[in-house]
Amino acid sequence: MKNLLILTERIPFRRILTKNVKVGTNFKTQRCLASLVQKDARKNAEIDFTAEKYTHLQRNPNFSELTQEDISFFQKILPSNCLIIDKQDDLLPYNIDWMRKYRGKSRLVAKPQTTEQVSRLIEYCNGRKLAVVPQGGNTGLVGGGVPVFDEIIISTNNLNKIRSFDPLSGSLVCDSGCILENLDNYLAEQGYVMPLDLGAKGSCQIGGNVATNAGGLRFLRYGSLHGNVLGLEAVLPDGTILDNLATLRKDNTGYDLKQLFIGSEGTLGIVTGVSIQTPRRPKAVNVALVGLSSFENVQDAFIKAKEELSEILSAFEFWDASAVKLIKDHLVQGSRFPLEDNYPFYVLVESSGSNKVHDDEKLLCFLENLLEKDIAKNAIVAQDETQFRTIWSIREGIPEACSKAGSVYKYDVSMPLEFLYKMVEDVRCRFTDAGLYGEDLAVNSITGYGHVGDGNLHLNISAKSYAPEITALIEPWIYEWIEKHKGSISAEHGLGLMKAKYLGFSKSKSMIDMMKKIKQIVDPNGIMNPYKFISD
Amino acid sequence: MKNLLILTERIPFRRILTKNVKVGTNFKTQRCLASLVQKDARKNAEIDFTAEKYTHLQRNPNFSELTQEDISFFQKILPSNCLIIDKQDDLLPYNIDWMRKYRGKSRLVAKPQTTEQVSRLIEYCNGRKLAVVPQGGNTGLVGGGVPVFDEIIISTNNLNKIRSFDPLSGSLVCDSGCILENLDNYLAEQGYVMPLDLGAKGSCQIGGNVATNAGGLRFLRYGSLHGNVLGLEAVLPDGTILDNLATLRKDNTGYDLKQLFIGSEGTLGIVTGVSIQTPRRPKAVNVALVGLSSFENVQDAFIKAKEELSEILSAFEFWDASAVKLIKDHLVQGSRFPLEDNYPFYVLVESSGSNKVHDDEKLLCFLENLLEKDIAKNAIVAQDETQFRTIWSIREGIPEACSKAGSVYKYDVSMPLEFLYKMVEDVRCRFTDAGLYGEDLAVNSITGYGHVGDGNLHLNISAKSYAPEITALIEPWIYEWIEKHKGSISAEHGLGLMKAKYLGFSKSKSMIDMMKKIKQIVDPNGIMNPYKFISD
């Protein structure tokens, strides 16, 4: 309690949070957008083609190549401003992923404005065996949303209308190309909130969120899209419009087919409309930053948070000392860091509720208990929106700080909480044993952070440069480690192209067989997003 | 406010709730169990066989009939106390559904003790084309869990072990035959709670809950099983054990196959194990009873509840004056009914949270606002466990009160909230116009109640006796009405045999086609729960 008060006075963080502070707002969004806008065509043109970089990938000879006849057909269906054909500079932002790691060779981007247009496009492509990549905001991290070879890109950019919102039930129905942040801003005016929030919210689209089963910052509070999506409209490869755009919370009439599309990464069809359950927007949001001595303490603090904050707990994020070192080295002046002393672990605790006074009392009581029981060494509560943003920006700045430290090997995994940090320690041991880990060695930083509440770890390994001996030390060892500890090789990013061949580490042969059978009946020609996780 | 205080004093309901009061506890459970136990074999033997009552149903000639060789095989796999063979009295409780509406002719019940036994059983049945009905607690309301002809019953009664519980993450892993109430009691000791609760919790099994995507009383707070189930273990018709019993909150590796089994009603395989996310058990639970003048007021009160109670709102149930009349006529002495005056509508509001003082303040403030704004006419808050149970028992007594008024036609539907009660009014008009609705007429009571928060209406039509002219007035008119208002013909009960042929009213042809294709690849011989919703 003493520590809490002293620090609160020193910073000085006052006790008043503005009512309209945005939940889990972060600054990465703006940076993401800026970097997207600033894309330099010349620089993009220097990125290697995926097909040439990953030589094990072969173009499927069953797929047709685009002809003038095909182009004429597309021109009949879509107005000219909805097509990009053979214009290299214009095609580049669609052929290259956000990480600039993958680059396809597509000659054509189609941007339909209606579901019917999507249907006619896909039906034609299927008949002609022209392969297709659905693309939303192109913010994916595993190369799932860009072509590998010459697949046609069907972009949902022009499907961007809100269809309806019911303030009684909170159900929102919209086109799949609506940008997440726009939807959240629209809902804010109605007193509601989107049940998901991501760093990429300024660019990512709800259709892409659904297709990749995006997790993000509000997952702990509102759960997964499997629970929040009420209905979908999707176009199947044969052009069928699967109309399941219900706004009902309960509907037990047959198999819940929409669930198959949630997380299917565009391999079964294109999501064109989404119906989603939205909760009331919290009136009070608090955030605290806590310093702790061990990962056991992090776990204890999480148990306490579930017990004491319970229904108002909306985020429980952790990171290690290594992350803070990188942030201080590259992003924030040490003196501006909210906690002065260094701790092995840090936790960000956010509460969201309907009554500011009640929430303040619960949060302060929780923090005092942590300090009194010696679970935490130090704690601080944001007192205004600036402080709120400062604390969140530390958490959100970690990926960027890692990138500034060198070339980053990124892993997004989930596993039972007790093993979450052990993985980071084991990776450090492995690189230490190999004599590669240290300030002036090949790998200078191994950082662990993530969503404790969701058992979701982000492991970032910063190296002087990408090197085969480093990769060889990590893979497949890390996937075997995850399999052994009953984890998932992809918690929230999906498989895409990057992890396509590692599916077997997280799913059994019988499950993969069943997935393939489903893929086969829905997309017998395999035109939907080929070469990605479910392709042979 | 005046009304609230006056009534609070008069009843007299004090302000103290015991900490350990059970959430949403109800009394139907015990009555259900009692009636199950007291089943009279002679009375059961008088129930008509489904095959003879519903003459449009024909036994599928592709299915084999049970031979002595088959029996010998089963006797090799299972100990004798896990088999019931040709003993009519012992078979009866498995052949007859809880409603005593359906009666099958199965000669054999198998009660495997392990997943491997289930696998061997089903693989054999599939090879021999012996049809199978999976059966859990046999508490279903649509005839989905009992045989129609001579299907073999595979009961999950002996799969009843809790496999693991992680107090850090709250993930529970158990056999599918565990009884819901037992799981909840187990979790209570650990400070956790099952995210679902049903009237039948004393008998129903978690595997059946998953297979039917059970909704129930905590749905508003914790959402659907599609969001709460973390993993499943299921045996497919070919004997494959689909092992997806993960405890991870996030796992984006391929299609989420477990979702297909949630709500599949035993037509794809048998669920043998369930992994489920459980929340912290609320420390404080309050319940209030509110009297209102119109269904518009009910809707306004719901909007207010979402706004003011927000994260602590755990139930919002409504019923009409007709329900109260039946309760007073058949179950509760008028003088013992908590609200003295009569109102056209009643609402039960429950809050569950982590801080009693905060929750009391929120609930009382909410109720005072309702009264001040004239949204509610009267309100009362339970002050101890007895009063808590009294209020819940009114809501839970409605089905029984309806049954006492005569033969009941039951409909469980969901639709956009604005139309929820219009359906009841339209049904009343229809029967009034036909000259059949009135105290001494064929239909004496038409009652609407249900889960407002989930858009879920239970419509009960009490008649002097079941009669073809009444049925003809209701069906298919009611299903067309639901289709027109974008509702679902089954909100939470499922389709089973009862609603099998009406699926087309809630799902499009393309969706049913896709369901059938999935059924075909998983169960090509169609042995799993035949004659139910997905059979031709």
PDB file of N, CA and C in Angstrom, chain A residues 35-36 51 60-62 71 93 153 218 235 255 258 283 297 443 465 469-470 497:
ATOM      1  N   SER A  35       2.397   3.826 -41.802  1.00  0.00           N
ATOM      2  CA  SER A  35       3.374   3.065 -42.580  1.00  0.00           C
ATOM      3  C   SER A  35       2.731   2.504 -43.844  1.00  0.00           C
ATOM      4  N   LEU A  36       1.439   2.212 -43.770  1.00  0.00           N
ATOM      5  CA  LEU A  36       0.761   1.707 -44.971  1.00  0.00           C
ATOM      6  C   LEU A  36       0.679   2.795 -46.035  1.00  0.00           C
ATOM      7  N   ALA A  51       7.167 -16.713 -54.620  1.00  0.00           N
ATOM      8  CA  ALA A  51       7.398 -17.906 -55.451  1.00  0.00           C
ATOM      9  C   ALA A  51       8.873 -18.170 -55.670  1.00  0.00           C
ATOM     10  N   ASN A  60       0.087 -24.517 -58.888  1.00  0.00           N
ATOM     11  CA  ASN A  60      -0.776 -25.664 -59.185  1.00  0.00           C
ATOM     12  C   ASN A  60      -1.146 -25.620 -60.670  1.00  0.00           C
ATOM     13  N   PRO A  61      -0.698 -26.644 -61.418  1.00  0.00           N
ATOM     14  CA  PRO A  61      -0.921 -26.610 -62.876  1.00  0.00           C
ATOM     15  C   PRO A  61      -2.395 -26.767 -63.251  1.00  0.00           C
ATOM     16  N   ASN A  62      -3.239 -27.164 -62.297  1.00  0.00           N
ATOM     17  CA  ASN A  62      -4.677 -27.283 -62.598  1.00  0.00           C
ATOM     18  C   ASN A  62      -5.346 -25.929 -62.756  1.00  0.00           C
ATOM     19  N   ILE A  71     -10.768 -11.228 -68.572  1.00  0.00           N
ATOM     20  CA  ILE A  71     -10.769  -9.795 -68.250  1.00  0.00           C
ATOM     21  C   ILE A  71     -12.042  -9.135 -68.781  1.00  0.00           C
ATOM     22  N   PRO A  93       0.395  -2.748 -53.672  1.00  0.00           N
ATOM     23  CA  PRO A  93      -0.104  -2.800 -52.280  1.00  0.00           C
ATOM     24  C   PRO A  93      -1.007  -4.008 -52.006  1.00  0.00           C
ATOM     25  N   ILE A 153      -7.044 -11.377 -56.949  1.00  0.00           N
ATOM     26  CA  ILE A 153      -7.343 -10.845 -55.612  1.00  0.00           C
ATOM     27  C   ILE A 153      -8.761 -10.281 -55.611  1.00  0.00           C
ATOM     28  N   ARG A 218      -9.708  -7.207 -26.303  1.00  0.00           N
ATOM     29  CA  ARG A 218     -10.929  -7.313 -25.482  1.00  0.00           C
ATOM     30  C   ARG A 218     -11.387  -8.763 -25.307  1.00  0.00           C
ATOM     31  N   VAL A 235     -20.048 -16.105 -49.612  1.00  0.00           N
ATOM     32  CA  VAL A 235     -20.195 -16.637 -50.967  1.00  0.00           C
ATOM     33  C   VAL A 235     -19.283 -17.845 -51.120  1.00  0.00           C
ATOM     34  N   TYR A 255     -26.756 -27.650 -37.986  1.00  0.00           N
ATOM     35  CA  TYR A 255     -25.340 -27.380 -37.733  1.00  0.00           C
ATOM     36  C   TYR A 255     -25.083 -25.879 -37.856  1.00  0.00           C
ATOM     37  N   LYS A 258     -21.933 -21.178 -39.813  1.00  0.00           N
ATOM     38  CA  LYS A 258     -21.113 -19.956 -39.796  1.00  0.00           C
ATOM     39  C   LYS A 258     -19.808 -20.170 -39.040  1.00  0.00           C
ATOM     40  N   LYS A 283     -18.773   2.676 -19.085  1.00  0.00           N
ATOM     41  CA  LYS A 283     -18.754   4.109 -18.776  1.00  0.00           C
ATOM     42  C   LYS A 283     -17.466   4.499 -18.055  1.00  0.00           C
ATOM     43  N   ASN A 297       4.390 -14.850  -9.464  1.00  0.00           N
ATOM     44  CA  ASN A 297       3.630 -13.695  -8.958  1.00  0.00           C
ATOM     45  C   ASN A 297       2.636 -13.193  -9.998  1.00  0.00           C
ATOM     46  N   VAL A 443      22.148 -13.120 -31.269  1.00  0.00           N
ATOM     47  CA  VAL A 443      20.813 -12.808 -30.743  1.00  0.00           C
ATOM     48  C   VAL A 443      20.973 -11.897 -29.526  1.00  0.00           C
ATOM     49  N   SER A 465      20.820 -10.132 -37.554  1.00  0.00           N
ATOM     50  CA  SER A 465      20.209 -10.294 -38.882  1.00  0.00           C
ATOM     51  C   SER A 465      19.601 -11.693 -38.959  1.00  0.00           C
ATOM     52  N   GLU A 469      21.430 -20.327 -39.141  1.00  0.00           N
ATOM     53  CA  GLU A 469      21.747 -21.073 -37.904  1.00  0.00           C
ATOM     54  C   GLU A 469      20.801 -20.689 -36.764  1.00  0.00           C
ATOM     55  N   ILE A 470      20.285 -19.466 -36.824  1.00  0.00           N
ATOM     56  CA  ILE A 470      19.306 -19.064 -35.795  1.00  0.00           C
ATOM     57  C   ILE A 470      17.973 -19.774 -36.056  1.00  0.00           C
ATOM     58  N   LEU A 497       0.267 -18.684 -44.939  1.00  0.00           N
ATOM     59  CA  LEU A 497       1.329 -19.387 -45.661  1.00  0.00           C
ATOM     60  C   LEU A 497       2.459 -19.729 -44.701  1.00  0.00           C
TER      61      LEU A 497
END
